CSV table of C-alpha atoms in Angstrom, one decimal:
chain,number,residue,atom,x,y,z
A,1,UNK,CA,148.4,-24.2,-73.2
A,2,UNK,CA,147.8,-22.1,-76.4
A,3,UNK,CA,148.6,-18.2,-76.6
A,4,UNK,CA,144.5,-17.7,-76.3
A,5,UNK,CA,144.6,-19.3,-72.9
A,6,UNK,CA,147.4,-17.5,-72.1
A,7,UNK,CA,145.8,-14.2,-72.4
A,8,UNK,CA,143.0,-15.3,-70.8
A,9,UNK,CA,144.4,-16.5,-68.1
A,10,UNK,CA,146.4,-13.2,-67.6
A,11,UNK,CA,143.1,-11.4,-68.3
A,12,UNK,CA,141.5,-13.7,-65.2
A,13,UNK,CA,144.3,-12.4,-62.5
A,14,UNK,CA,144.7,-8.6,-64.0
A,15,UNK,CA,140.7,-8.8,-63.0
A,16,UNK,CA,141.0,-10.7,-59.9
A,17,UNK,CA,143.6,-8.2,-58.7
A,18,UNK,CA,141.6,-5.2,-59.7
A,19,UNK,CA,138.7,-6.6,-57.6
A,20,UNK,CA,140.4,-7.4,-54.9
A,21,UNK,CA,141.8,-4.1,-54.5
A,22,UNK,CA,138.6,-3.0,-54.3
A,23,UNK,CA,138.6,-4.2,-50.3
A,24,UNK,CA,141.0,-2.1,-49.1
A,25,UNK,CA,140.2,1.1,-51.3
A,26,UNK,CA,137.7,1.8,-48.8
A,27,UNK,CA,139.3,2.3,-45.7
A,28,UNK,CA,142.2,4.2,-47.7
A,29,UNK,CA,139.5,6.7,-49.5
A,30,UNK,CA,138.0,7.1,-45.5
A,31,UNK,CA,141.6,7.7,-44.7
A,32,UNK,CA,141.8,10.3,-47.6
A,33,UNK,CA,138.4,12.0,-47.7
A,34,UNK,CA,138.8,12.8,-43.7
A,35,UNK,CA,141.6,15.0,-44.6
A,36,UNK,CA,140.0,17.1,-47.0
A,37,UNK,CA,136.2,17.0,-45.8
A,38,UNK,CA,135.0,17.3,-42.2
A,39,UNK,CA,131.7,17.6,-40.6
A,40,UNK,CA,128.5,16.9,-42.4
A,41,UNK,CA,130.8,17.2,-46.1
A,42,UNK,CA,132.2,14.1,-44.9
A,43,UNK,CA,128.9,12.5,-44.0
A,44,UNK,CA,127.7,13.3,-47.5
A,45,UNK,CA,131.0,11.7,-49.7
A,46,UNK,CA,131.8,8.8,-47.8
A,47,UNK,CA,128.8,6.9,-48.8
A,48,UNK,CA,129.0,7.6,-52.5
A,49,UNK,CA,132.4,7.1,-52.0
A,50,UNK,CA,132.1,3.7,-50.8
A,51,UNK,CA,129.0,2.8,-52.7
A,52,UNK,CA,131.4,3.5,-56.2
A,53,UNK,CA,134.0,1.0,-54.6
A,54,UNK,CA,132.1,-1.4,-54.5
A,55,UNK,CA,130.0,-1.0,-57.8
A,56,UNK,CA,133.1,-1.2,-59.5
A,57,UNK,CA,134.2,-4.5,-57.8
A,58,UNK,CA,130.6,-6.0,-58.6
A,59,UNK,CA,131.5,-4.5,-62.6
A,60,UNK,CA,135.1,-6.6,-62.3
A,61,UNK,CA,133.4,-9.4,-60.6
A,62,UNK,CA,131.0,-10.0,-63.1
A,63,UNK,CA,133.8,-9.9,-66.3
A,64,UNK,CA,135.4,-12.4,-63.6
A,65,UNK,CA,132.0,-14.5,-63.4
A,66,UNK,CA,131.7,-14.4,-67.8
A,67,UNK,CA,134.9,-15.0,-68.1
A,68,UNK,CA,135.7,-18.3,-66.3
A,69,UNK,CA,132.1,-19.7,-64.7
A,70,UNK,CA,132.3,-22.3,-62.1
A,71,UNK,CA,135.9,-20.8,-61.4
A,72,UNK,CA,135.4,-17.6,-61.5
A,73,UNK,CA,131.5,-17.9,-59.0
A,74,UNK,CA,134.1,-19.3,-56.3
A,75,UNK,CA,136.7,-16.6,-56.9
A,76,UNK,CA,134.2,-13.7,-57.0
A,77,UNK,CA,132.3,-15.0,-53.9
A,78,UNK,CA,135.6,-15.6,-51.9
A,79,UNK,CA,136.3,-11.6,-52.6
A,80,UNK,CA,132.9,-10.6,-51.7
A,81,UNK,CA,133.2,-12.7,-48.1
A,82,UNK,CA,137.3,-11.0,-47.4
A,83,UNK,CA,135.3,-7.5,-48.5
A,84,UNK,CA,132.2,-8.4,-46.0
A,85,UNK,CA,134.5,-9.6,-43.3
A,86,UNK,CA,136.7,-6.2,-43.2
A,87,UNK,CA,133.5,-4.7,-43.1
A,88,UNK,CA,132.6,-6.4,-39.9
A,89,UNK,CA,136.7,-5.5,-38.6
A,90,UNK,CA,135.9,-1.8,-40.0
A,91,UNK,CA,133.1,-1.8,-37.6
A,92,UNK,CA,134.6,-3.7,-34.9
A,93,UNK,CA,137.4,-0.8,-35.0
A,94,UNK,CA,135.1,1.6,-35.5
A,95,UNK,CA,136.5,2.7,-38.2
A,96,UNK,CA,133.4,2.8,-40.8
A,97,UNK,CA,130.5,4.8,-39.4
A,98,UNK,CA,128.8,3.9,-42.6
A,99,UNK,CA,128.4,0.3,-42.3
A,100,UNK,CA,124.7,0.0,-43.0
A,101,UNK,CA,125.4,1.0,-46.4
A,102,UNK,CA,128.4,-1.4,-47.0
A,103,UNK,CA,126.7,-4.2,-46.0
A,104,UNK,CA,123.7,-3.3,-48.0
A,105,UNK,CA,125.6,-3.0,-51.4
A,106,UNK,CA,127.6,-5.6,-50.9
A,107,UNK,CA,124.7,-8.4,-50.0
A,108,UNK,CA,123.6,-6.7,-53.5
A,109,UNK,CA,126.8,-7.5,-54.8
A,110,UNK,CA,126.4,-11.2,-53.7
A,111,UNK,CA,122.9,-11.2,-54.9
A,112,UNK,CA,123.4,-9.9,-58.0
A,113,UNK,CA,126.9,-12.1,-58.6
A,114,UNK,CA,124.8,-15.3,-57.7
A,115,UNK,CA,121.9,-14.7,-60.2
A,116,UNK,CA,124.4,-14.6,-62.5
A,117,UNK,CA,125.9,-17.5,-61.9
A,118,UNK,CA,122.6,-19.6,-61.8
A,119,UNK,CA,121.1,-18.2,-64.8
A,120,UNK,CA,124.5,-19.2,-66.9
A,121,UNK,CA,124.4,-22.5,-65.5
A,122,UNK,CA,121.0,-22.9,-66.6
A,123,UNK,CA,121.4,-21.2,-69.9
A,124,UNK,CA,124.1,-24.1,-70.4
A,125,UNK,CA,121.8,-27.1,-69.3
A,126,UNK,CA,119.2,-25.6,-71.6
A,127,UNK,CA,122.0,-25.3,-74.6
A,128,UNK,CA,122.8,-29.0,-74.2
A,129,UNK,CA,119.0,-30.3,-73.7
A,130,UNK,CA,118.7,-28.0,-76.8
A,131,UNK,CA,121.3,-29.9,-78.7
A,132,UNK,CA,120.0,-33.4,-77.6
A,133,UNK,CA,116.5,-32.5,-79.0
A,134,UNK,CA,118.0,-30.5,-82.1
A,135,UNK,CA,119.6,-34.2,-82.8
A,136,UNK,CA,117.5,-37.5,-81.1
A,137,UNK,CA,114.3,-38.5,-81.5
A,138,UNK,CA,112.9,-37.5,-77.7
A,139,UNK,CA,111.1,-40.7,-77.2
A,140,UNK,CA,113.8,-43.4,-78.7
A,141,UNK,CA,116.7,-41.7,-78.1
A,142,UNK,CA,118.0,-42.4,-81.3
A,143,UNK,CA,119.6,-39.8,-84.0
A,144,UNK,CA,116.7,-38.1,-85.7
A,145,UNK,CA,116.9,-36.2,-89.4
A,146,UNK,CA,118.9,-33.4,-88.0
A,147,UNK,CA,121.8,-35.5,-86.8
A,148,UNK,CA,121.8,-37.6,-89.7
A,149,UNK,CA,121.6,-34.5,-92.2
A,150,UNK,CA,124.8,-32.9,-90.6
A,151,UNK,CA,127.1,-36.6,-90.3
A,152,UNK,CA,126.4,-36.8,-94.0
A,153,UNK,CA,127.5,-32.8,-94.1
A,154,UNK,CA,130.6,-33.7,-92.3
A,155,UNK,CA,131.1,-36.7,-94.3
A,156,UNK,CA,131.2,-35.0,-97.4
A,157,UNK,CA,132.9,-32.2,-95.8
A,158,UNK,CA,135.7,-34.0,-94.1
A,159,UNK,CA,137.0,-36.1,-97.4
A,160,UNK,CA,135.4,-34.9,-100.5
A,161,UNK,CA,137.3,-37.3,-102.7
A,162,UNK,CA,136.5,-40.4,-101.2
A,163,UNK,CA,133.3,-41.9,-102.0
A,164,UNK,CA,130.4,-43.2,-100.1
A,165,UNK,CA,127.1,-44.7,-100.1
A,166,UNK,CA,123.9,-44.4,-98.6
A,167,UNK,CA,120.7,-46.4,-98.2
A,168,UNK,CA,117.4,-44.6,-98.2
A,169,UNK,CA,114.5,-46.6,-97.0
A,170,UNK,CA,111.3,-45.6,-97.4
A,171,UNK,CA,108.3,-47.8,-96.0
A,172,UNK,CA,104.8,-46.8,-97.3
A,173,UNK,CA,102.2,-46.4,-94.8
A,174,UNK,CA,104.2,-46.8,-92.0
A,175,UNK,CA,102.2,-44.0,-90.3
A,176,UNK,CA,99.5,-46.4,-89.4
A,177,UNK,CA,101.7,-48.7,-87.7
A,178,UNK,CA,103.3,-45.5,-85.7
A,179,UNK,CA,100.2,-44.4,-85.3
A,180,UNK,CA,98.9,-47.9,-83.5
A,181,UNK,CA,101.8,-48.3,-80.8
């Protein structure tokens, strides 16, 4: 494993961490704000409170999601499930009168997190079906100018001083015989 993937991978639990601190900030910050707010001051806070929570774990999950793909979709949506489950304990306990709210922002959260995903993994089927055109003839499959244009690049490229031919054929007319099949 080189240093790059190294840092990465550190980068991937730093961020993994971070989010999933996220699930119990919220019952801590209800622990907190109760002491210093009551009454309808409390009412008002908690939810923009809890709402920032879990903004910021959807803002970690998505570097998570960018930063490692199919990895990091599994990951983020095993978070999201722990933070929706102690949700449901919160409200089991009792202890979250604002439920409503964290179960709307985090099916968000999960919304948002999967569109992500999807639209990445068909941003990378459309790169490769990209590259297949950009280099095969879409009705033989076989390599088309393109391709051919960057082997003999490379070719030159990789071994300047060594020497090479190449054959250039060149049928006249053979547009009408295209053409005819």
């Amino acid at each position: 494993m080189n240093q790059k993937q190294q840092i990465n991978n550190i980068l991937l639990a730093f961020l993994i961490v971070l989010s999933s601190l996220c699930i119990p900030a919220l019952p801590v910050c209800n622990f907190i704000l109760s002491r210093y707010f009551t009454g309808q001051d409390f009412v008002r806070i908690m939810p923009v409170a809890g709402c920032v929570i879990f903004q910021i774990q959807l803002i970690v999950n998505v570097f998570i999601l960018f930063r490692s793909q199919k990895k990091g979709y599994m990951t983020v949506m095993i978070i999201s499930g722990i933070t929706v489950f102690s949700i449901v304990l919160s409200v089991i306990k009792k202890a979250n009168p604002f439920y409503p709210i964290a179960f709307s922002t985090q099916g968000v959260n999960i919304a948002v997190l999967s569109m992500i995903h999807f639209q990445q993994k068909n941003n990378n089927e459309n790169k490769n079906k990209m590259h297949i055109l950009k280099t095969q003839d879409p009705l033989t499959g076989l390599p088309n100018r393109g391709y051919i244009t960057n082997a003999i690049a490379a070719k030159i490229n990789l071994s300047p001083d060594v020497e090479f031919s190449l054959v250039f054929i060149d049928l006249d007319d053979f547009k009408i015989v295209n053409d005819s099949l």
